mmCIF file of C-alpha atoms in Angstrom:
data_model
loop_
_atom_site.group_PDB
_atom_site.id
_atom_site.type_symbol
_atom_site.label_atom_id
_atom_site.label_comp_id
_atom_site.label_asym_id
_atom_site.label_seq_id
_atom_site.Cartn_x
_atom_site.Cartn_y
_atom_site.Cartn_z
ATOM 1 C CA MET A 221 36.917 133.076 241.053
ATOM 2 C CA ALA A 222 34.026 133.361 243.648
ATOM 3 C CA LYS A 223 34.293 137.369 244.162
ATOM 4 C CA VAL A 224 33.245 137.307 240.054
ATOM 5 C CA GLU A 225 30.567 135.027 240.508
ATOM 6 C CA SER A 226 28.684 137.113 243.788
ATOM 7 C CA SER A 227 28.648 139.897 241.656
ATOM 8 C CA ILE A 228 26.741 138.165 238.938
ATOM 9 C CA LEU A 229 23.121 138.817 239.825
ATOM 10 C CA PRO A 230 20.341 136.274 239.421
ATOM 11 C CA GLY A 231 18.954 135.712 235.863
ATOM 12 C CA GLY A 232 20.965 138.326 234.137
ATOM 13 C CA ILE A 233 19.609 141.531 236.295
ATOM 14 C CA ILE A 234 21.891 144.199 235.456
ATOM 15 C CA SER A 235 21.392 146.846 238.638
ATOM 16 C CA ARG A 236 22.886 150.299 237.548
ATOM 17 C CA PRO A 237 19.973 152.071 235.290
ATOM 18 C CA GLY A 238 21.721 154.142 232.367
ATOM 19 C CA SER A 239 25.229 152.285 232.917
ATOM 20 C CA THR A 240 26.243 151.866 229.490
ATOM 21 C CA SER A 241 27.597 155.750 230.248
ATOM 22 C CA ASP A 242 30.426 154.158 231.936
ATOM 23 C CA TYR A 243 31.521 153.232 228.666
ATOM 24 C CA LYS A 244 32.905 156.188 226.266
ATOM 25 C CA THR A 245 31.805 155.734 222.696
ATOM 26 C CA GLY A 246 33.540 159.490 222.001
ATOM 27 C CA THR A 247 36.451 156.876 220.448
ATOM 28 C CA TRP A 248 34.850 155.501 217.888
ATOM 29 C CA ARG A 249 34.888 158.903 216.244
ATOM 30 C CA VAL A 250 36.376 159.734 212.944
ATOM 31 C CA LYS A 251 35.367 163.430 212.391
ATOM 32 C CA LYS A 252 33.917 166.468 215.467
ATOM 33 C CA PRO A 253 30.577 167.903 215.501
ATOM 34 C CA VAL A 254 31.835 172.038 215.505
ATOM 35 C CA VAL A 255 28.957 174.875 216.230
ATOM 36 C CA ASP A 256 29.439 177.881 215.099
ATOM 37 C CA LEU A 257 27.141 179.512 218.256
ATOM 38 C CA ASP A 258 27.022 182.937 216.455
ATOM 39 C CA ARG A 259 24.730 180.886 213.737
ATOM 40 C CA CYS A 260 23.211 178.599 216.498
ATOM 41 C CA THR A 261 19.102 179.438 217.175
ATOM 42 C CA GLY A 262 18.366 176.758 220.138
ATOM 43 C CA CYS A 263 15.887 174.865 218.531
ATOM 44 C CA LEU A 264 17.295 171.578 219.382
ATOM 45 C CA LEU A 265 16.448 169.870 216.134
ATOM 46 C CA CYS A 266 19.888 168.714 216.105
ATOM 47 C CA TRP A 267 19.075 167.406 219.900
ATOM 48 C CA ILE A 268 16.027 164.984 218.710
ATOM 49 C CA TYR A 269 17.728 163.761 215.983
ATOM 50 C CA CYS A 270 21.043 162.616 217.941
ATOM 51 C CA PRO A 271 20.837 158.773 218.479
ATOM 52 C CA GLU A 272 22.992 158.854 221.390
ATOM 53 C CA PRO A 273 22.168 161.823 222.718
ATOM 54 C CA ALA A 274 25.518 163.849 223.207
ATOM 55 C CA ILE A 275 24.083 167.345 222.904
ATOM 56 C CA GLN A 276 23.085 169.013 225.590
ATOM 57 C CA LYS A 277 21.411 172.663 225.994
ATOM 58 C CA ARG A 278 23.289 175.531 227.632
ATOM 59 C CA ASN A 279 22.064 178.331 229.611
ATOM 60 C CA ASP A 280 21.891 180.699 227.360
ATOM 61 C CA GLY A 281 20.164 178.154 225.092
ATOM 62 C CA LYS A 282 22.246 177.221 222.412
ATOM 63 C CA ILE A 283 23.516 173.882 222.622
ATOM 64 C CA GLU A 284 27.345 172.060 223.199
ATOM 65 C CA PHE A 285 28.606 168.471 222.537
ATOM 66 C CA ASP A 286 29.676 165.972 224.756
ATOM 67 C CA TYR A 287 32.721 164.807 223.528
ATOM 68 C CA ASP A 288 33.154 161.529 225.641
ATOM 69 C CA TYR A 289 29.667 160.129 223.466
ATOM 70 C CA CYS A 290 29.323 161.310 220.394
ATOM 71 C CA LYS A 291 30.325 159.002 217.978
ATOM 72 C CA GLY A 292 30.661 161.886 214.834
ATOM 73 C CA CYS A 293 28.242 159.944 212.820
ATOM 74 C CA GLY A 294 27.155 162.997 211.207
ATOM 75 C CA ILE A 295 23.685 163.499 211.710
ATOM 76 C CA CYS A 296 23.597 167.120 213.024
ATOM 77 C CA SER A 297 26.008 169.024 211.238
ATOM 78 C CA VAL A 298 23.186 167.228 207.780
ATOM 79 C CA GLU A 299 20.052 168.521 210.044
ATOM 80 C CA CYS A 300 20.806 171.923 211.238
ATOM 81 C CA PRO A 301 18.442 174.273 209.900
ATOM 82 C CA SER A 302 20.978 177.106 209.810
ATOM 83 C CA LYS A 303 23.920 175.650 208.737
ATOM 84 C CA ALA A 304 25.348 176.386 212.349
ATOM 85 C CA ILE A 305 27.218 172.774 212.658
ATOM 86 C CA LYS A 306 30.609 171.699 210.419
ATOM 87 C CA MET A 307 32.156 168.136 210.970
ATOM 88 C CA VAL A 308 36.257 168.595 211.361
ATOM 89 C CA GLU A 309 38.861 166.611 211.032
ATOM 90 C CA GLU A 310 39.788 165.082 214.756
ATOM 91 C CA MET B 239 5.798 163.777 232.306
ATOM 92 C CA LEU B 240 4.279 165.356 229.301
ATOM 93 C CA VAL B 241 0.480 166.257 229.372
ATOM 94 C CA GLY B 242 -1.277 166.607 226.297
ATOM 95 C CA GLU B 243 -0.226 167.436 222.895
ATOM 96 C CA VAL B 244 3.026 168.220 221.949
ATOM 97 C CA LYS B 245 3.198 171.425 220.176
ATOM 98 C CA SER B 246 7.469 172.369 220.998
ATOM 99 C CA ILE B 247 10.741 170.169 220.965
ATOM 100 C CA LYS B 248 11.330 172.128 224.000
ATOM 101 C CA GLU B 249 8.383 170.078 226.488
ATOM 102 C CA LEU B 250 10.963 166.990 225.305
ATOM 103 C CA TYR B 251 13.836 168.521 226.830
ATOM 104 C CA GLY B 252 15.218 166.494 229.790
ATOM 105 C CA LEU B 253 12.317 163.537 228.801
ATOM 106 C CA ASP B 254 15.539 160.648 227.787
ATOM 107 C CA LEU B 255 15.341 157.495 229.127
ATOM 108 C CA ILE B 256 18.159 156.871 227.550
ATOM 109 C CA ALA B 257 21.432 156.644 228.572
ATOM 110 C CA PRO B 258 24.978 157.993 226.027
ATOM 111 C CA GLY B 259 27.364 155.090 225.885
ATOM 112 C CA HIS B 260 25.327 152.784 224.287
ATOM 113 C CA ARG B 261 27.036 150.564 220.690
ATOM 114 C CA ALA B 262 24.660 151.136 218.463
ATOM 115 C CA CYS B 263 26.536 152.542 215.267
ATOM 116 C CA ALA B 264 26.824 155.688 214.432
ATOM 117 C CA GLY B 265 24.073 156.977 212.428
ATOM 118 C CA CYS B 266 21.644 154.392 213.833
ATOM 119 C CA GLY B 267 18.355 155.919 212.725
ATOM 120 C CA ALA B 268 16.808 153.201 215.292
ATOM 121 C CA LEU B 269 17.916 154.594 218.396
ATOM 122 C CA VAL B 270 16.815 158.102 217.046
ATOM 123 C CA GLY B 271 13.248 156.681 216.668
ATOM 124 C CA VAL B 272 13.425 154.721 219.965
ATOM 125 C CA ARG B 273 14.922 157.928 222.348
ATOM 126 C CA GLN B 274 11.421 160.132 220.466
ATOM 127 C CA ILE B 275 9.473 157.357 221.337
ATOM 128 C CA LEU B 276 10.889 156.559 224.892
ATOM 129 C CA MET B 277 10.575 160.739 225.613
ATOM 130 C CA ALA B 278 6.548 161.150 224.268
ATOM 131 C CA SER B 279 6.053 157.166 226.424
ATOM 132 C CA LYS B 280 3.675 158.155 229.792
ATOM 133 C CA ARG B 281 5.308 156.619 232.875
ATOM 134 C CA PRO B 282 5.793 154.732 234.841
ATOM 135 C CA LEU B 283 6.730 152.988 231.919
ATOM 136 C CA ILE B 284 8.385 149.718 231.317
ATOM 137 C CA VAL B 285 9.682 147.786 228.098
ATOM 138 C CA VAL B 286 9.739 144.801 226.649
ATOM 139 C CA ASN B 287 12.249 144.302 223.895
ATOM 140 C CA ALA B 288 12.513 141.215 221.750
ATOM 141 C CA THR B 289 16.118 140.106 220.369
ATOM 142 C CA SER B 290 17.333 142.619 217.714
ATOM 143 C CA CYS B 291 19.906 145.178 216.862
ATOM 144 C CA LEU B 292 18.123 147.310 219.705
ATOM 145 C CA GLU B 293 18.743 144.529 222.550
ATOM 146 C CA VAL B 294 21.991 143.639 221.632
ATOM 147 C CA THR B 295 23.483 147.405 220.995
ATOM 148 C CA SER B 296 21.759 148.592 224.412
ATOM 149 C CA THR B 297 22.528 145.968 226.639
ATOM 150 C CA PRO B 298 26.418 144.959 226.291
ATOM 151 C CA TYR B 299 26.422 142.712 229.629
ATOM 152 C CA PRO B 300 26.962 144.277 232.300
ATOM 153 C CA GLN B 301 25.989 147.867 230.988
ATOM 154 C CA THR B 302 22.545 149.076 229.944
ATOM 155 C CA MET B 303 21.912 152.064 228.749
ATOM 156 C CA TRP B 304 18.039 151.615 230.112
ATOM 157 C CA LYS B 305 16.840 153.718 232.892
ATOM 158 C CA VAL B 306 13.200 152.496 232.778
ATOM 159 C CA PRO B 307 12.593 148.560 234.383
ATOM 160 C CA TRP B 308 13.285 146.626 230.760
ATOM 161 C CA VAL B 309 12.944 142.671 230.028
ATOM 162 C CA HIS B 310 14.482 141.016 227.345
ATOM 163 C CA LEU B 311 12.650 137.855 226.026
ATOM 164 C CA LEU B 312 13.895 135.729 222.657
ATOM 165 C CA PHE B 313 12.916 136.924 219.118
ATOM 166 C CA GLU B 314 9.095 135.285 218.778
ATOM 167 C CA ASN B 315 7.602 136.590 222.533
ATOM 168 C CA ALA B 316 7.614 140.379 222.977
ATOM 169 C CA ALA B 317 3.953 140.092 222.647
ATOM 170 C CA THR B 318 4.101 137.787 224.990
ATOM 171 C CA ALA B 319 5.943 138.880 227.737
ATOM 172 C CA ALA B 320 4.240 142.231 227.829
ATOM 173 C CA SER B 321 0.842 140.697 227.818
ATOM 174 C CA GLY B 322 1.938 139.147 230.624
ATOM 175 C CA ILE B 323 3.572 141.967 232.608
ATOM 176 C CA GLU B 324 0.635 143.669 231.581
ATOM 177 C CA ALA B 325 -2.063 140.971 232.989
ATOM 178 C CA ALA B 326 0.355 140.630 236.538
ATOM 179 C CA LEU B 327 -0.036 144.620 237.258
ATOM 180 C CA LYS B 328 -4.079 143.971 236.830
ATOM 181 C CA VAL B 329 -3.673 141.325 239.547
ATOM 182 C CA LEU B 330 -1.431 143.068 241.422
ATOM 183 C CA SER B 331 -3.230 146.594 241.002
ATOM 184 C CA ARG B 332 -6.189 144.683 241.732
ATOM 185 C CA LYS B 333 -5.024 143.818 245.217
ATOM 186 C CA TYR B 334 -2.608 146.234 246.387
ATOM 187 C CA GLY B 335 -4.407 149.790 244.937
ATOM 188 C CA ARG B 336 -4.090 150.867 241.844
ATOM 189 C CA GLN B 337 -1.460 152.538 239.897
ATOM 190 C CA GLU B 338 -1.230 153.098 236.257
ATOM 191 C CA HIS B 339 2.160 151.484 233.847
ATOM 192 C CA TYR B 340 2.855 151.851 230.431
ATOM 193 C CA ILE B 341 4.005 149.158 228.324
ATOM 194 C CA ILE B 342 6.071 149.331 225.567
ATOM 195 C CA ALA B 343 7.725 146.084 223.328
ATOM 196 C CA PHE B 344 10.296 146.536 221.516
ATOM 197 C CA GLY B 345 10.900 144.259 218.097
ATOM 198 C CA GLY B 346 12.481 145.016 214.789
ATOM 199 C CA ASP B 347 11.083 143.815 211.723
ATOM 200 C CA GLY B 348 12.277 140.304 211.607
ATOM 201 C CA GLY B 349 10.683 139.619 215.488
ATOM 202 C CA THR B 350 7.370 141.050 214.249
ATOM 203 C CA PHE B 351 6.917 140.102 210.048
ATOM 204 C CA ASP B 352 8.392 137.103 210.481
ATOM 205 C CA ILE B 353 9.450 135.421 214.133
ATOM 206 C CA GLY B 354 7.040 137.099 216.492
ATOM 207 C CA ILE B 355 3.628 137.829 214.067
ATOM 208 C CA GLN B 356 2.104 134.402 216.106
ATOM 209 C CA ALA B 357 3.001 136.157 219.317
ATOM 210 C CA LEU B 358 1.707 139.600 218.595
ATOM 211 C CA SER B 359 -1.681 138.856 216.764
ATOM 212 C CA GLY B 360 -2.422 136.289 220.078
ATOM 213 C CA ALA B 361 -1.281 139.441 222.454
ATOM 214 C CA LEU B 362 -3.365 142.233 219.892
ATOM 215 C CA GLU B 363 -6.493 139.696 219.852
ATOM 216 C CA ARG B 364 -6.661 139.274 223.714
ATOM 217 C CA GLY B 365 -6.916 143.103 223.989
ATOM 218 C CA HIS B 366 -3.788 143.678 226.515
ATOM 219 C CA ARG B 367 -2.970 147.180 227.500
ATOM 220 C CA PHE B 368 0.270 148.094 225.338
ATOM 221 C CA LEU B 369 2.330 149.389 222.908
ATOM 222 C CA TYR B 370 3.593 147.340 220.595
ATOM 223 C CA VAL B 371 6.586 149.236 218.676
ATOM 224 C CA CYS B 372 7.958 147.765 215.221
ATOM 225 C CA TYR B 373 11.210 149.537 214.845
ATOM 226 C CA ASP B 374 11.392 148.466 210.539
ATOM 227 C CA ASN B 375 15.426 148.449 209.116
ATOM 228 C CA GLU B 376 13.748 145.817 206.641
ATOM 229 C CA ALA B 377 16.223 143.266 207.196
ATOM 230 C CA TYR B 378 17.229 141.217 209.729
ATOM 231 C CA MET B 379 20.899 143.793 210.064
ATOM 232 C CA ASN B 380 22.151 142.035 213.323
ATOM 233 C CA THR B 381 22.867 139.144 211.993
ATOM 234 C CA GLY B 382 24.506 140.669 209.032
ATOM 235 C CA ILE B 383 21.670 141.568 206.681
ATOM 236 C CA GLN B 384 19.595 138.519 205.307
ATOM 237 C CA ARG B 385 16.304 139.518 203.800
ATOM 238 C CA SER B 386 13.375 139.489 205.944
ATOM 239 C CA GLY B 387 9.377 139.874 204.865
ATOM 240 C CA ALA B 388 10.006 143.689 205.427
ATOM 241 C CA THR B 389 12.019 143.857 202.745
ATOM 242 C CA PRO B 390 11.055 145.731 199.542
ATOM 243 C CA LEU B 391 11.208 144.547 196.053
ATOM 244 C CA GLY B 392 14.643 144.584 194.405
ATOM 245 C CA ALA B 393 16.887 145.462 197.841
ATOM 246 C CA ALA B 394 19.634 143.836 198.004
ATOM 247 C CA THR B 395 21.219 141.899 200.320
ATOM 248 C CA THR B 396 23.223 139.904 201.655
ATOM 249 C CA THR B 397 20.686 136.140 201.118
ATOM 250 C CA SER B 398 18.879 138.401 198.118
ATOM 251 C CA PRO B 399 22.260 139.692 196.319
ATOM 252 C CA VAL B 400 22.103 141.351 192.648
ATOM 253 C CA GLY B 401 22.754 139.090 190.183
ATOM 254 C CA THR B 402 22.915 137.938 186.950
ATOM 255 C CA LYS B 403 19.842 135.283 187.628
ATOM 256 C CA ILE B 404 18.178 137.602 189.764
ATOM 257 C CA VAL B 405 18.173 141.803 190.947
ATOM 258 C CA GLY B 406 17.641 142.066 194.712
ATOM 259 C CA LYS B 407 14.650 140.525 196.816
ATOM 260 C CA THR B 408 11.898 138.837 194.037
ATOM 261 C CA GLN B 409 8.871 139.183 196.318
ATOM 262 C CA GLN B 410 6.842 143.014 197.626
ATOM 263 C CA LYS B 411 7.211 143.867 200.588
ATOM 264 C CA LYS B 412 4.568 142.178 203.506
ATOM 265 C CA ASP B 413 2.072 145.249 204.460
ATOM 266 C CA LEU B 414 2.118 144.378 207.856
ATOM 267 C CA LEU B 415 0.140 147.201 209.151
ATOM 268 C CA GLU B 416 -3.012 146.121 207.555
ATOM 269 C CA ILE B 417 -2.590 142.405 209.325
ATOM 270 C CA VAL B 418 -2.524 144.502 212.708
ATOM 271 C CA VAL B 419 -5.770 146.302 211.633
ATOM 272 C CA ALA B 420 -7.556 143.626 210.908
ATOM 273 C CA HIS B 421 -7.818 142.747 214.774
ATOM 274 C CA ARG B 422 -10.231 145.978 214.931
ATOM 275 C CA ILE B 423 -7.655 147.265 217.712
ATOM 276 C CA PRO B 424 -7.814 151.057 218.853
ATOM 277 C CA TYR B 425 -5.231 152.365 217.707
ATOM 278 C CA ALA B 426 -2.453 151.896 214.558
ATOM 279 C CA ALA B 427 -0.247 154.273 212.986
ATOM 280 C CA THR B 428 3.502 154.112 210.522
ATOM 281 C CA ALA B 429 5.941 157.150 211.767
ATOM 282 C CA SER B 430 9.392 157.833 211.003
ATOM 283 C CA PRO B 431 11.852 159.632 212.872
ATOM 284 C CA SER B 432 12.212 162.462 210.684
ATOM 285 C CA HIS B 433 8.991 163.581 211.541
ATOM 286 C CA TRP B 434 9.494 163.047 215.403
ATOM 287 C CA LYS B 435 6.194 165.843 215.862
ATOM 288 C CA ASP B 436 4.110 163.327 214.076
ATOM 289 C CA LEU B 437 5.682 160.139 215.675
ATOM 290 C CA VAL B 438 5.705 161.150 219.925
ATOM 291 C CA ASN B 439 1.942 162.192 219.533
ATOM 292 C CA LYS B 440 1.212 158.959 217.940
ATOM 293 C CA VAL B 441 2.884 157.261 221.048
ATOM 294 C CA ARG B 442 0.718 160.005 223.329
ATOM 295 C CA LYS B 443 -2.967 158.683 221.432
ATOM 296 C CA ALA B 444 -1.505 155.288 221.640
ATOM 297 C CA GLN B 445 -1.031 155.127 224.978
ATOM 298 C CA SER B 446 -4.664 156.845 225.618
ATOM 299 C CA TYR B 447 -6.594 153.908 224.729
ATOM 300 C CA ASP B 448 -7.825 151.432 227.178
ATOM 301 C CA GLY B 449 -6.696 148.812 224.418
ATOM 302 C CA PRO B 450 -3.270 147.378 222.281
ATOM 303 C CA SER B 451 -1.810 149.865 220.118
ATOM 304 C CA PHE B 452 0.528 149.449 217.537
ATOM 305 C CA ILE B 453 3.033 151.789 215.550
ATOM 306 C CA HIS B 454 5.415 151.359 212.850
ATOM 307 C CA LEU B 455 8.258 153.299 212.693
ATOM 308 C CA ILE B 456 10.846 153.524 210.069
ATOM 309 C CA ALA B 457 14.513 152.978 210.987
ATOM 310 C CA PRO B 458 16.782 153.609 208.076
ATOM 311 C CA CYS B 459 20.145 151.222 208.748
ATOM 312 C CA THR B 460 23.285 153.333 207.944
ATOM 313 C CA ARG B 461 25.237 149.525 207.757
ATOM 314 C CA GLY B 462 22.257 147.975 205.970
ATOM 315 C CA TRP B 463 21.132 150.018 203.367
ATOM 316 C CA TYR B 464 24.239 151.384 202.540
ATOM 317 C CA PHE B 465 24.633 155.219 203.130
ATOM 318 C CA ASP B 466 26.258 157.375 204.971
ATOM 319 C CA THR B 467 25.999 157.720 208.692
ATOM 320 C CA SER B 468 25.482 161.590 208.743
ATOM 321 C CA GLU B 469 21.873 160.630 206.171
ATOM 322 C CA ALA B 470 19.989 158.303 207.978
ATOM 323 C CA ILE B 471 16.870 161.258 208.999
ATOM 324 C CA LYS B 472 17.363 162.807 205.338
ATOM 325 C CA VAL B 473 16.726 158.982 204.257
ATOM 326 C CA ALA B 474 13.421 159.032 206.312
ATOM 327 C CA ARG B 475 12.344 162.383 205.178
ATOM 328 C CA LEU B 476 13.020 161.004 201.623
ATOM 329 C CA ALA B 477 10.848 157.649 202.622
ATOM 330 C CA VAL B 478 7.747 160.333 203.507
ATOM 331 C CA GLU B 479 8.370 163.336 200.788
ATOM 332 C CA THR B 480 8.293 160.357 197.858
ATOM 333 C CA ARG B 481 5.176 158.554 199.322
ATOM 334 C CA TYR B 482 7.059 155.503 199.856
ATOM 335 C CA TRP B 483 6.248 155.514 203.805
ATOM 336 C CA PRO B 484 2.712 156.618 203.868
ATOM 337 C CA LEU B 485 2.385 158.871 207.437
ATOM 338 C CA TYR B 486 -1.239 157.530 208.408
ATOM 339 C CA GLU B 487 -3.010 156.401 211.377
ATOM 340 C CA VAL B 488 -6.157 153.853 211.915
ATOM 341 C CA GLU B 489 -8.098 154.953 215.203
ATOM 342 C CA ASN B 490 -10.433 152.678 215.728
ATOM 343 C CA GLY B 491 -11.067 151.830 212.092
ATOM 344 C CA ARG B 492 -10.790 155.558 210.666
ATOM 345 C CA TYR B 493 -7.773 155.536 208.517
ATOM 346 C CA ARG B 494 -6.139 158.893 208.417
ATOM 347 C CA ILE B 495 -3.148 160.150 206.389
ATOM 348 C CA THR B 496 -1.529 162.435 209.062
ATOM 349 C CA HIS B 497 1.328 163.466 207.026
ATOM 350 C CA PRO B 498 -0.518 164.040 203.224
ATOM 351 C CA VAL B 499 2.751 164.850 200.357
ATOM 352 C CA PRO B 500 0.611 167.034 197.997
ATOM 353 C CA ASN B 501 3.536 166.943 195.776
ATOM 354 C CA PRO B 502 5.563 163.735 196.080
ATOM 355 C CA LYS B 503 9.671 163.825 195.096
ATOM 356 C CA PRO B 504 10.102 160.367 192.156
ATOM 357 C CA LEU B 505 10.401 157.706 194.496
ATOM 358 C CA GLU B 506 14.322 157.652 192.401
ATOM 359 C CA GLU B 507 15.540 159.885 194.952
ATOM 360 C CA PHE B 508 14.920 157.701 198.141
ATOM 361 C CA LEU B 509 16.562 154.788 195.768
ATOM 362 C CA LYS B 510 19.803 156.443 194.728
ATOM 363 C CA VAL B 511 20.788 157.552 197.561
ATOM 364 C CA GLN B 512 20.698 154.150 199.141
ATOM 365 C CA ARG B 513 23.234 151.253 197.623
ATOM 366 C CA ARG B 514 20.923 148.598 198.588
ATOM 367 C CA LEU B 515 18.593 149.884 196.392
ATOM 368 C CA SER B 516 20.420 152.480 193.775
ATOM 369 C CA HIS B 517 21.179 148.887 190.947
ATOM 370 C CA LEU B 518 17.101 149.883 190.346
ATOM 371 C CA LEU B 519 18.145 152.916 188.269
ATOM 372 C CA LEU B 520 19.665 151.178 185.726
ATOM 373 C CA PRO B 521 18.226 150.188 182.734
ATOM 374 C CA GLU B 522 18.369 146.801 182.531
ATOM 375 C CA ASN B 523 16.399 146.720 185.794
ATOM 376 C CA ALA B 524 13.487 149.388 184.834
ATOM 377 C CA GLU B 525 11.140 146.159 184.787
ATOM 378 C CA VAL B 526 11.652 145.899 188.843
ATOM 379 C CA LEU B 527 11.986 149.965 189.391
ATOM 380 C CA GLU B 528 8.004 149.669 187.888
ATOM 381 C CA ARG B 529 6.760 146.783 190.049
ATOM 382 C CA LEU B 530 8.303 148.977 192.966
ATOM 383 C CA LYS B 531 6.255 151.778 191.937
ATOM 384 C CA ALA B 532 3.516 150.621 191.550
ATOM 385 C CA TYR B 533 3.813 149.053 194.495
ATOM 386 C CA VAL B 534 4.214 152.581 196.123
ATOM 387 C CA ASN B 535 1.466 153.746 194.470
ATOM 388 C CA GLU B 536 -1.098 151.407 194.614
ATOM 389 C CA ARG B 537 -0.462 152.041 198.215
ATOM 390 C CA TRP B 538 -0.663 155.486 198.650
ATOM 391 C CA GLU B 539 -4.010 155.469 196.382
ATOM 392 C CA ARG B 540 -5.793 152.276 198.155
ATOM 393 C CA LEU B 541 -4.503 154.801 201.962
ATOM 394 C CA GLN B 542 -6.640 158.189 200.173
ATOM 395 C CA ARG B 543 -9.235 156.405 199.176
ATOM 396 C CA LEU B 544 -10.145 154.468 202.689
ATOM 397 C CA SER B 545 -9.061 158.393 204.776
ATOM 398 C CA ALA B 546 -11.389 159.825 202.234
ATOM 399 C CA CYS B 547 -14.820 157.213 203.536
ATOM 400 C CA PHE B 548 -13.648 158.823 206.612
ATOM 401 C CA ALA B 549 -12.907 162.347 206.104
#
């Protein structure tokens, strides 16, 4: 009991910035986005419209998904101007 | 950190200040906007957050998605706390040498339009240097979709349902930005996450002033507006293209429409994609639809006349 109390900082302070990344929201997903790299132009519009963020730029400038965190909302597939992202059943 | 106007999306890459793993619903429009604002913001940055969806989903104790100093307050006093932080930092920099800090206060529409408006008004009047962002999902989404002062006419919420007596909310939306502009602050603007370039440059501009600034952000809510999780940005864009959500700024009293919509889409296109408003398209609700259309048109025409004055 004492151990738990001592781990709670006064004032409800959370001392680790960005610590929600401990929690993998990828399990919420029903459909997952899959990118067709031949069509991806690396415009990054999917990235700027991702609420998580769960999209990263690869070394070649194209994008990849972080399935640990992607909740499968599908905004990227709607917004992709070259229709390179498809939502598929898990 | 960015300097000057943002011209390309690539300039923003790598500037994220939030971590994934937060508990916002899949397809949350507010998080898209907040992410873009934080990327564009000058640094060092301190964030003040009123109680809202954003606060609840971003900090499931003992975790936080924020990578900047962040403080949560009650519904009504985000602007008050931001004022206090600004005043304290002013004293510290006077004592120990100057360090420029930037403060952004986030509030939802309930926390800004209804509960926090008195604190906001006070902070704007006192002239503290901070940016207040109202992310507007047009109802109390966090507590279960109750109507707020920001809910548009005819929208169905749990406290203004559609039935035989009333057709959704019976009052028009409050024009909050005009209340803010009446404080004669240096910078106030509306923005939409769908028009990211417009949004990020408004943040840059707002933070360049030595005084209070305000951004009113539309935040489509998949749960409360009843559309598919993939459509938040599409809905935000439709709001702009139908003139429902005019993108404009008021810089030192000078109005300017930042995204002119010469050929607007019919308002019905914005309404029909959301179940909270699609009932307005039924023939028996034509009168409510006309009132909503008149409100949208009047607002746009007024803005056009005002921006023509300063052109």
